Amino acid sequence: MKRNKIVAGNWKMNLDFEEAQTLIEDLENLLDEKQPSCEVIICPPFPYLELATDEASEHELFEVGAQNVAAWESGAYTGEVSAKMLDSIGVSCCIIGHSERRKYFGEDNKTLAAKVNLALQYEIVPIFCVGEVLEEREANKHFDVIRKQVEEGLFHLDIADIENVIIAYEPVWAIGTGKTATPTQAQEVHAFIRKLVKEKYGDDIASQIHILYGGSCNAKNASELFAQPDVDGGLIGGASLKAEDFVSICEQASK
Ligand code: PEP
């Protein structure tokens, strides 16, 4: 089965409102001109999500994802944003378990599994991030680390739910460092993740689930990475803040 490619932009904590407006406008112009066939997702900071979903429903050039979601349904959780709130403004997916959330906010697999459940309950597609730090790779422990993240974060789901999950392999040593995994390194881990999914859920799910690569993916190296059989697109950080680079990556995912 041929999977369509997906390119998602993680803006992280960047841009003020005016800059976000400009980036969305530039993206719309370029996406409209280039018409990439891949699925395009942008993940702006919370205050700009509604602007993005309004634009998304008017022009249908991209979908909108959040960068995080609360692990609770609602209530006295000051500063948190729930899955229901995201759903109510037209957000269709959500990054969950990004390594920056794991590192700076102490999010563990149990918390992340709760976030995945709530997202799915509101029909928000989780983009579930996994990946090893440099020491783990150097100690050749990366497969064990990724297995644990995938099993504890996702494998409690039943088939109807896992179908709606996107997995992103993001080696932590490659995020924001300019150091990209080689296409071979990425393919090896993506094939490993797909094998885990196959063992747990069978062939059909394994062959349809999307596994994105993230970690210094840019307009120069995207083609090579996306040419790997188990790389179904990218989760793009730094390069998603430049409309031309991001749309070029989308075009490379559309070949
Ligand atoms: C990310 O944060 O998800 C990411 C992939 O960042 P960058 O592309 O900047 O390495």
PDB file of C-alpha atoms and ligand atoms in Angstrom:
ATOM      1  CA  MET A   1       0.000   0.000   0.000  1.00  0.00           C
ATOM      2  CA  LYS A   2       1.372   3.410  -0.956  1.00  0.00           C
ATOM      3  CA  ARG A   3       1.184   5.899   1.883  1.00  0.00           C
ATOM      4  CA  ASN A   4       0.764   9.592   1.113  1.00  0.00           C
ATOM      5  CA  LYS A   5       3.501  11.767   2.573  1.00  0.00           C
ATOM      6  CA  ILE A   6       2.941  14.237   5.408  1.00  0.00           C
ATOM      7  CA  VAL A   7       4.979  17.329   6.225  1.00  0.00           C
ATOM      8  CA  ALA A   8       4.301  19.015   9.567  1.00  0.00           C
ATOM      9  CA  GLY A   9       5.894  22.270  10.724  1.00  0.00           C
ATOM     10  CA  ASN A  10       6.617  22.719  14.422  1.00  0.00           C
ATOM     11  CA  TRP A  11       6.995  26.457  14.979  1.00  0.00           C
ATOM     12  CA  LYS A  12       7.852  25.938  18.656  1.00  0.00           C
ATOM     13  CA  MET A  13       7.883  29.131  20.788  1.00  0.00           C
ATOM     14  CA  ASN A  14       8.714  31.509  17.946  1.00  0.00           C
ATOM     15  CA  LEU A  15       7.179  34.575  16.246  1.00  0.00           C
ATOM     16  CA  ASP A  16       4.919  37.356  17.471  1.00  0.00           C
ATOM     17  CA  PHE A  17       1.363  37.699  16.152  1.00  0.00           C
ATOM     18  CA  GLU A  18       2.280  39.863  13.189  1.00  0.00           C
ATOM     19  CA  GLU A  19       5.115  37.563  12.188  1.00  0.00           C
ATOM     20  CA  ALA A  20       2.786  34.569  12.456  1.00  0.00           C
ATOM     21  CA  GLN A  21       0.255  36.314  10.204  1.00  0.00           C
ATOM     22  CA  THR A  22       2.967  37.028   7.651  1.00  0.00           C
ATOM     23  CA  LEU A  23       4.249  33.453   7.711  1.00  0.00           C
ATOM     24  CA  ILE A  24       0.742  32.061   7.204  1.00  0.00           C
ATOM     25  CA  GLU A  25       0.159  34.471   4.329  1.00  0.00           C
ATOM     26  CA  ASP A  26       3.482  33.560   2.695  1.00  0.00           C
ATOM     27  CA  LEU A  27       2.740  29.865   3.126  1.00  0.00           C
ATOM     28  CA  GLU A  28      -0.674  30.272   1.557  1.00  0.00           C
ATOM     29  CA  ASN A  29       0.729  32.079  -1.466  1.00  0.00           C
ATOM     30  CA  LEU A  30       3.460  29.511  -2.024  1.00  0.00           C
ATOM     31  CA  LEU A  31       1.297  26.451  -1.352  1.00  0.00           C
ATOM     32  CA  ASP A  32      -1.312  27.807  -3.709  1.00  0.00           C
ATOM     33  CA  GLU A  33       1.324  28.342  -6.388  1.00  0.00           C
ATOM     34  CA  LYS A  34       3.186  25.034  -5.968  1.00  0.00           C
ATOM     35  CA  GLN A  35       0.231  22.798  -5.043  1.00  0.00           C
ATOM     36  CA  PRO A  36       2.282  20.050  -3.340  1.00  0.00           C
ATOM     37  CA  SER A  37       0.384  16.781  -3.187  1.00  0.00           C
ATOM     38  CA  CYS A  38       1.564  15.821   0.308  1.00  0.00           C
ATOM     39  CA  GLU A  39      -0.515  16.541   3.388  1.00  0.00           C
ATOM     40  CA  VAL A  40       0.663  19.802   4.979  1.00  0.00           C
ATOM     41  CA  ILE A  41       0.271  20.564   8.688  1.00  0.00           C
ATOM     42  CA  ILE A  42       1.383  23.668  10.561  1.00  0.00           C
ATOM     43  CA  CYS A  43       1.729  23.707  14.342  1.00  0.00           C
ATOM     44  CA  PRO A  44       1.856  27.319  15.562  1.00  0.00           C
ATOM     45  CA  PRO A  45       1.907  28.344  19.244  1.00  0.00           C
ATOM     46  CA  PHE A  46      -1.471  28.275  21.033  1.00  0.00           C
ATOM     47  CA  PRO A  47      -2.338  32.009  20.650  1.00  0.00           C
ATOM     48  CA  TYR A  48      -2.193  31.736  16.844  1.00  0.00           C
ATOM     49  CA  LEU A  49      -4.105  28.475  16.427  1.00  0.00           C
ATOM     50  CA  GLU A  50      -7.470  30.038  15.751  1.00  0.00           C
ATOM     51  CA  LEU A  51      -6.010  32.394  13.189  1.00  0.00           C
ATOM     52  CA  ALA A  52      -4.481  29.332  11.512  1.00  0.00           C
ATOM     53  CA  THR A  53      -7.654  27.220  11.644  1.00  0.00           C
ATOM     54  CA  ASP A  54      -9.703  30.104  10.192  1.00  0.00           C
ATOM     55  CA  GLU A  55      -7.250  30.353   7.317  1.00  0.00           C
ATOM     56  CA  ALA A  56      -7.165  26.572   6.931  1.00  0.00           C
ATOM     57  CA  SER A  57     -10.924  26.326   6.584  1.00  0.00           C
ATOM     58  CA  GLU A  58     -11.052  29.204   4.128  1.00  0.00           C
ATOM     59  CA  HIS A  59      -8.234  28.102   1.803  1.00  0.00           C
ATOM     60  CA  GLU A  60      -7.807  24.357   2.482  1.00  0.00           C
ATOM     61  CA  LEU A  61      -4.061  24.499   1.898  1.00  0.00           C
ATOM     62  CA  PHE A  62      -2.964  23.033   5.227  1.00  0.00           C
ATOM     63  CA  GLU A  63      -4.257  21.502   8.422  1.00  0.00           C
ATOM     64  CA  VAL A  64      -3.490  22.844  11.855  1.00  0.00           C
ATOM     65  CA  GLY A  65      -1.878  21.068  14.769  1.00  0.00           C
ATOM     66  CA  ALA A  66      -1.113  22.099  18.343  1.00  0.00           C
ATOM     67  CA  GLN A  67       2.287  21.551  19.928  1.00  0.00           C
ATOM     68  CA  ASN A  68       0.931  20.155  23.165  1.00  0.00           C
ATOM     69  CA  VAL A  69      -2.298  19.225  24.949  1.00  0.00           C
ATOM     70  CA  ALA A  70      -3.280  18.795  28.595  1.00  0.00           C
ATOM     71  CA  ALA A  71      -3.270  15.349  30.162  1.00  0.00           C
ATOM     72  CA  TRP A  72      -6.610  16.139  31.835  1.00  0.00           C
ATOM     73  CA  GLU A  73     -10.096  16.592  30.460  1.00  0.00           C
ATOM     74  CA  SER A  74     -10.933  19.968  32.087  1.00  0.00           C
ATOM     75  CA  GLY A  75     -10.889  21.824  35.395  1.00  0.00           C
ATOM     76  CA  ALA A  76      -8.428  23.467  37.763  1.00  0.00           C
ATOM     77  CA  TYR A  77      -5.225  23.102  35.747  1.00  0.00           C
ATOM     78  CA  THR A  78      -4.020  26.681  35.386  1.00  0.00           C
ATOM     79  CA  GLY A  79      -2.230  27.337  32.136  1.00  0.00           C
ATOM     80  CA  GLU A  80      -3.265  24.123  30.423  1.00  0.00           C
ATOM     81  CA  VAL A  81      -5.164  23.719  27.147  1.00  0.00           C
ATOM     82  CA  SER A  82      -7.488  20.743  26.716  1.00  0.00           C
ATOM     83  CA  ALA A  83      -8.166  18.496  23.741  1.00  0.00           C
ATOM     84  CA  LYS A  84     -11.780  19.645  23.776  1.00  0.00           C
ATOM     85  CA  MET A  85     -10.681  23.281  23.454  1.00  0.00           C
ATOM     86  CA  LEU A  86      -8.405  22.428  20.547  1.00  0.00           C
ATOM     87  CA  ASP A  87     -11.157  20.473  18.844  1.00  0.00           C
ATOM     88  CA  SER A  88     -13.602  23.338  19.330  1.00  0.00           C
ATOM     89  CA  ILE A  89     -11.430  25.685  17.239  1.00  0.00           C
ATOM     90  CA  GLY A  90     -10.782  23.212  14.439  1.00  0.00           C
ATOM     91  CA  VAL A  91      -7.349  21.880  15.404  1.00  0.00           C
ATOM     92  CA  SER A  92      -7.026  18.462  13.807  1.00  0.00           C
ATOM     93  CA  CYS A  93      -3.754  17.121  15.190  1.00  0.00           C
ATOM     94  CA  CYS A  94      -1.339  17.584  18.060  1.00  0.00           C
ATOM     95  CA  ILE A  95       2.346  16.948  18.667  1.00  0.00           C
ATOM     96  CA  ILE A  96       2.642  14.779  21.775  1.00  0.00           C
ATOM     97  CA  GLY A  97       5.862  13.723  23.488  1.00  0.00           C
ATOM     98  CA  HIS A  98       8.252  16.070  21.738  1.00  0.00           C
ATOM     99  CA  SER A  99      11.695  15.635  23.286  1.00  0.00           C
ATOM    100  CA  GLU A 100      11.603  19.245  24.506  1.00  0.00           C
ATOM    101  CA  ARG A 101       8.418  18.441  26.476  1.00  0.00           C
ATOM    102  CA  ARG A 102       9.990  15.259  27.821  1.00  0.00           C
ATOM    103  CA  LYS A 103      13.178  17.118  28.824  1.00  0.00           C
ATOM    104  CA  TYR A 104      12.023  20.525  30.096  1.00  0.00           C
ATOM    105  CA  PHE A 105       8.590  19.575  31.439  1.00  0.00           C
ATOM    106  CA  GLY A 106       9.360  16.082  32.711  1.00  0.00           C
ATOM    107  CA  GLU A 107       6.662  14.432  30.612  1.00  0.00           C
ATOM    108  CA  ASP A 108       6.920  10.678  30.971  1.00  0.00           C
ATOM    109  CA  ASN A 109       5.348   7.947  28.886  1.00  0.00           C
ATOM    110  CA  LYS A 110       2.428   7.566  31.322  1.00  0.00           C
ATOM    111  CA  THR A 111       1.520  11.252  31.016  1.00  0.00           C
ATOM    112  CA  LEU A 112       1.978  11.072  27.264  1.00  0.00           C
ATOM    113  CA  ALA A 113      -0.299   8.047  27.002  1.00  0.00           C
ATOM    114  CA  ALA A 114      -2.998  10.055  28.815  1.00  0.00           C
ATOM    115  CA  LYS A 115      -2.535  12.914  26.345  1.00  0.00           C
ATOM    116  CA  VAL A 116      -2.784  10.504  23.416  1.00  0.00           C
ATOM    117  CA  ASN A 117      -6.054   9.124  24.806  1.00  0.00           C
ATOM    118  CA  LEU A 118      -7.598  12.555  25.248  1.00  0.00           C
ATOM    119  CA  ALA A 119      -6.532  13.711  21.805  1.00  0.00           C
ATOM    120  CA  LEU A 120      -8.075  10.629  20.208  1.00  0.00           C
ATOM    121  CA  GLN A 121     -11.248  11.050  22.242  1.00  0.00           C
ATOM    122  CA  TYR A 122     -11.698  14.418  20.497  1.00  0.00           C
ATOM    123  CA  GLU A 123     -10.647  13.074  17.091  1.00  0.00           C
ATOM    124  CA  ILE A 124      -7.361  14.921  17.175  1.00  0.00           C
ATOM    125  CA  VAL A 125      -4.567  12.975  15.501  1.00  0.00           C
ATOM    126  CA  PRO A 126      -1.585  12.593  17.839  1.00  0.00           C
ATOM    127  CA  ILE A 127       1.819  13.108  16.239  1.00  0.00           C
ATOM    128  CA  PHE A 128       3.645  10.997  18.800  1.00  0.00           C
ATOM    129  CA  CYS A 129       7.374  11.716  19.020  1.00  0.00           C
ATOM    130  CA  VAL A 130      10.024   9.198  19.969  1.00  0.00           C
ATOM    131  CA  GLY A 131      13.798   9.331  19.799  1.00  0.00           C
ATOM    132  CA  GLU A 132      17.025   8.673  21.614  1.00  0.00           C
ATOM    133  CA  VAL A 133      19.584  11.074  23.053  1.00  0.00           C
ATOM    134  CA  LEU A 134      23.182  10.963  21.846  1.00  0.00           C
ATOM    135  CA  GLU A 135      24.516   8.863  24.729  1.00  0.00           C
ATOM    136  CA  GLU A 136      21.839   6.265  24.106  1.00  0.00           C
ATOM    137  CA  ARG A 137      22.765   6.040  20.430  1.00  0.00           C
ATOM    138  CA  GLU A 138      26.462   5.871  21.221  1.00  0.00           C
ATOM    139  CA  ALA A 139      25.773   3.066  23.681  1.00  0.00           C
ATOM    140  CA  ASN A 140      23.721   1.333  20.959  1.00  0.00           C
ATOM    141  CA  LYS A 141      20.634   1.505  23.169  1.00  0.00           C
ATOM    142  CA  HIS A 142      18.476   3.478  20.749  1.00  0.00           C
ATOM    143  CA  PHE A 143      16.295   0.566  19.694  1.00  0.00           C
ATOM    144  CA  ASP A 144      15.489  -0.273  23.328  1.00  0.00           C
ATOM    145  CA  VAL A 145      14.691   3.364  24.114  1.00  0.00           C
ATOM    146  CA  ILE A 146      12.395   3.721  21.132  1.00  0.00           C
ATOM    147  CA  ARG A 147      10.681   0.390  21.806  1.00  0.00           C
ATOM    148  CA  LYS A 148       9.868   1.516  25.356  1.00  0.00           C
ATOM    149  CA  GLN A 149       8.557   4.905  24.197  1.00  0.00           C
ATOM    150  CA  VAL A 150       6.345   3.342  21.537  1.00  0.00           C
ATOM    151  CA  GLU A 151       5.090   0.539  23.782  1.00  0.00           C
ATOM    152  CA  GLU A 152       4.351   2.713  26.809  1.00  0.00           C
ATOM    153  CA  GLY A 153       2.984   5.682  24.889  1.00  0.00           C
ATOM    154  CA  LEU A 154       0.892   3.925  22.269  1.00  0.00           C
ATOM    155  CA  PHE A 155       0.503   0.191  22.602  1.00  0.00           C
ATOM    156  CA  HIS A 156      -2.404   0.384  25.028  1.00  0.00           C
ATOM    157  CA  LEU A 157      -4.506   1.607  22.074  1.00  0.00           C
ATOM    158  CA  ASP A 158      -6.846  -0.661  20.183  1.00  0.00           C
ATOM    159  CA  ILE A 159      -6.739  -1.000  16.399  1.00  0.00           C
ATOM    160  CA  ALA A 160      -9.438   1.625  15.782  1.00  0.00           C
ATOM    161  CA  ASP A 161      -7.337   4.191  17.630  1.00  0.00           C
ATOM    162  CA  ILE A 162      -3.795   3.329  16.541  1.00  0.00           C
ATOM    163  CA  GLU A 163      -4.966   3.794  12.949  1.00  0.00           C
ATOM    164  CA  ASN A 164      -5.354   7.492  13.719  1.00  0.00           C
ATOM    165  CA  VAL A 165      -1.881   8.033  15.118  1.00  0.00           C
ATOM    166  CA  ILE A 166       1.175   9.456  13.355  1.00  0.00           C
ATOM    167  CA  ILE A 167       4.568   8.522  14.809  1.00  0.00           C
ATOM    168  CA  ALA A 168       7.550  10.864  14.462  1.00  0.00           C
ATOM    169  CA  TYR A 169      11.078   9.551  14.890  1.00  0.00           C
ATOM    170  CA  GLU A 170      13.155  12.459  16.142  1.00  0.00           C
ATOM    171  CA  PRO A 171      16.666  11.558  17.296  1.00  0.00           C
ATOM    172  CA  VAL A 172      17.240  14.132  20.038  1.00  0.00           C
ATOM    173  CA  TRP A 173      20.848  14.679  18.952  1.00  0.00           C
ATOM    174  CA  ALA A 174      19.561  15.868  15.568  1.00  0.00           C
ATOM    175  CA  ILE A 175      16.939  18.358  16.799  1.00  0.00           C
ATOM    176  CA  GLY A 176      17.960  21.957  16.231  1.00  0.00           C
ATOM    177  CA  THR A 177      21.611  20.920  15.980  1.00  0.00           C
ATOM    178  CA  GLY A 178      22.087  20.948  12.221  1.00  0.00           C
ATOM    179  CA  LYS A 179      23.161  17.308  12.596  1.00  0.00           C
ATOM    180  CA  THR A 180      20.751  15.147  10.585  1.00  0.00           C
ATOM    181  CA  ALA A 181      20.404  11.392  10.822  1.00  0.00           C
ATOM    182  CA  THR A 182      21.681   9.860   7.610  1.00  0.00           C
ATOM    183  CA  PRO A 183      18.965   8.449   5.370  1.00  0.00           C
ATOM    184  CA  THR A 184      20.237   4.983   6.320  1.00  0.00           C
ATOM    185  CA  GLN A 185      20.045   5.706  10.051  1.00  0.00           C
ATOM    186  CA  ALA A 186      16.534   7.113   9.658  1.00  0.00           C
ATOM    187  CA  GLN A 187      15.366   4.189   7.528  1.00  0.00           C
ATOM    188  CA  GLU A 188      16.767   1.664  10.018  1.00  0.00           C
ATOM    189  CA  VAL A 189      14.795   3.138  12.910  1.00  0.00           C
ATOM    190  CA  HIS A 190      11.629   3.722  10.867  1.00  0.00           C
ATOM    191  CA  ALA A 191      11.690   0.084   9.714  1.00  0.00           C
ATOM    192  CA  PHE A 192      12.187  -0.960  13.347  1.00  0.00           C
ATOM    193  CA  ILE A 193       9.172   1.084  14.495  1.00  0.00           C
ATOM    194  CA  ARG A 194       7.049  -0.331  11.676  1.00  0.00           C
ATOM    195  CA  LYS A 195       8.104  -3.830  12.732  1.00  0.00           C
ATOM    196  CA  LEU A 196       7.009  -3.115  16.327  1.00  0.00           C
ATOM    197  CA  VAL A 197       3.634  -1.934  15.024  1.00  0.00           C
ATOM    198  CA  LYS A 198       3.337  -5.030  12.842  1.00  0.00           C
ATOM    199  CA  GLU A 199       4.093  -7.379  15.729  1.00  0.00           C
ATOM    200  CA  LYS A 200       1.460  -5.703  17.879  1.00  0.00           C
ATOM    201  CA  TYR A 201      -1.280  -4.799  15.373  1.00  0.00           C
ATOM    202  CA  GLY A 202      -0.578  -6.806  12.221  1.00  0.00           C
ATOM    203  CA  ASP A 203       0.359  -6.093   8.632  1.00  0.00           C
ATOM    204  CA  ASP A 204      -2.474  -3.810   7.587  1.00  0.00           C
ATOM    205  CA  ILE A 205      -1.953  -1.273  10.351  1.00  0.00           C
ATOM    206  CA  ALA A 206       1.831  -1.441   9.995  1.00  0.00           C
ATOM    207  CA  SER A 207       1.682  -0.742   6.294  1.00  0.00           C
ATOM    208  CA  GLN A 208      -0.679   2.200   6.657  1.00  0.00           C
ATOM    209  CA  ILE A 209       0.724   3.971   9.723  1.00  0.00           C
ATOM    210  CA  HIS A 210       2.728   7.128   8.979  1.00  0.00           C
ATOM    211  CA  ILE A 211       6.199   7.491  10.451  1.00  0.00           C
ATOM    212  CA  LEU A 212       7.732  10.949  10.007  1.00  0.00           C
ATOM    213  CA  TYR A 213      11.374  11.885  10.413  1.00  0.00           C
ATOM    214  CA  GLY A 214      12.354  14.975  12.413  1.00  0.00           C
ATOM    215  CA  GLY A 215      15.729  16.436  13.268  1.00  0.00           C
ATOM    216  CA  SER A 216      17.402  19.149  11.191  1.00  0.00           C
ATOM    217  CA  CYS A 217      15.438  18.119   8.126  1.00  0.00           C
ATOM    218  CA  ASN A 218      15.667  20.994   5.658  1.00  0.00           C
ATOM    219  CA  ALA A 219      15.268  21.981   2.021  1.00  0.00           C
ATOM    220  CA  LYS A 220      18.677  20.501   1.219  1.00  0.00           C
ATOM    221  CA  ASN A 221      18.353  17.046   2.740  1.00  0.00           C
ATOM    222  CA  ALA A 222      14.609  16.332   2.636  1.00  0.00           C
ATOM    223  CA  SER A 223      14.563  14.493  -0.710  1.00  0.00           C
ATOM    224  CA  GLU A 224      17.102  11.900   0.371  1.00  0.00           C
ATOM    225  CA  LEU A 225      15.326  11.267   3.646  1.00  0.00           C
ATOM    226  CA  PHE A 226      11.881  11.051   2.041  1.00  0.00           C
ATOM    227  CA  ALA A 227      13.207   8.599  -0.562  1.00  0.00           C
ATOM    228  CA  GLN A 228      13.602   5.965   2.150  1.00  0.00           C
ATOM    229  CA  PRO A 229      10.818   3.388   1.981  1.00  0.00           C
ATOM    230  CA  ASP A 230       9.700   3.751   5.600  1.00  0.00           C
ATOM    231  CA  VAL A 231      10.042   7.545   5.860  1.00  0.00           C
ATOM    232  CA  ASP A 232       6.589   8.988   5.252  1.00  0.00           C
ATOM    233  CA  GLY A 233       7.478  12.658   5.472  1.00  0.00           C
ATOM    234  CA  GLY A 234       8.884  14.996   8.072  1.00  0.00           C
ATOM    235  CA  LEU A 235       8.309  16.917  11.281  1.00  0.00           C
ATOM    236  CA  ILE A 236      10.152  20.132  10.604  1.00  0.00           C
ATOM    237  CA  GLY A 237      11.324  22.595  13.253  1.00  0.00           C
ATOM    238  CA  GLY A 238      13.657  25.436  12.243  1.00  0.00           C
ATOM    239  CA  ALA A 239      12.989  25.177   8.514  1.00  0.00           C
ATOM    240  CA  SER A 240       9.221  25.475   9.057  1.00  0.00           C
ATOM    241  CA  LEU A 241       9.683  29.147  10.003  1.00  0.00           C
ATOM    242  CA  LYS A 242      10.772  30.043   6.478  1.00  0.00           C
ATOM    243  CA  ALA A 243       7.914  29.745   4.019  1.00  0.00           C
ATOM    244  CA  GLU A 244      10.154  29.033   1.034  1.00  0.00           C
ATOM    245  CA  ASP A 245      12.103  26.312   2.785  1.00  0.00           C
ATOM    246  CA  PHE A 246       9.008  24.699   4.233  1.00  0.00           C
ATOM    247  CA  VAL A 247       7.155  24.656   0.929  1.00  0.00           C
ATOM    248  CA  SER A 248      10.260  23.336  -0.823  1.00  0.00           C
ATOM    249  CA  ILE A 249      10.267  20.466   1.708  1.00  0.00           C
ATOM    250  CA  CYS A 250       6.571  19.900   0.937  1.00  0.00           C
ATOM    251  CA  GLU A 251       7.380  19.766  -2.779  1.00  0.00           C
ATOM    252  CA  GLN A 252      10.136  17.252  -2.121  1.00  0.00           C
ATOM    253  CA  ALA A 253       7.615  15.118  -0.237  1.00  0.00           C
ATOM    254  CA  SER A 254       5.303  15.252  -3.237  1.00  0.00           C
ATOM    255  CA  LYS A 255       7.566  13.591  -5.800  1.00  0.00           C
TER     256      LYS A 255
HETATM  257  C1  PEP B   1      11.516  19.493  15.972  1.00  0.00           C
HETATM  258  O1  PEP B   1      11.651  20.234  16.929  1.00  0.00           O
HETATM  259  O2  PEP B   1      10.528  18.761  15.901  1.00  0.00           O
HETATM  260  C2  PEP B   1      12.550  19.503  14.947  1.00  0.00           C
HETATM  261  C3  PEP B   1      12.584  18.531  14.098  1.00  0.00           C
HETATM  262  O3  PEP B   1      13.407  20.594  14.953  1.00  0.00           O
HETATM  263  P1  PEP B   1      14.528  20.938  13.862  1.00  0.00           P
HETATM  264  O4  PEP B   1      13.970  20.644  12.504  1.00  0.00           O
HETATM  265  O5  PEP B   1      14.826  22.384  14.066  1.00  0.00           O
HETATM  266  O6  PEP B   1      15.710  20.053  14.168  1.00  0.00           O
END
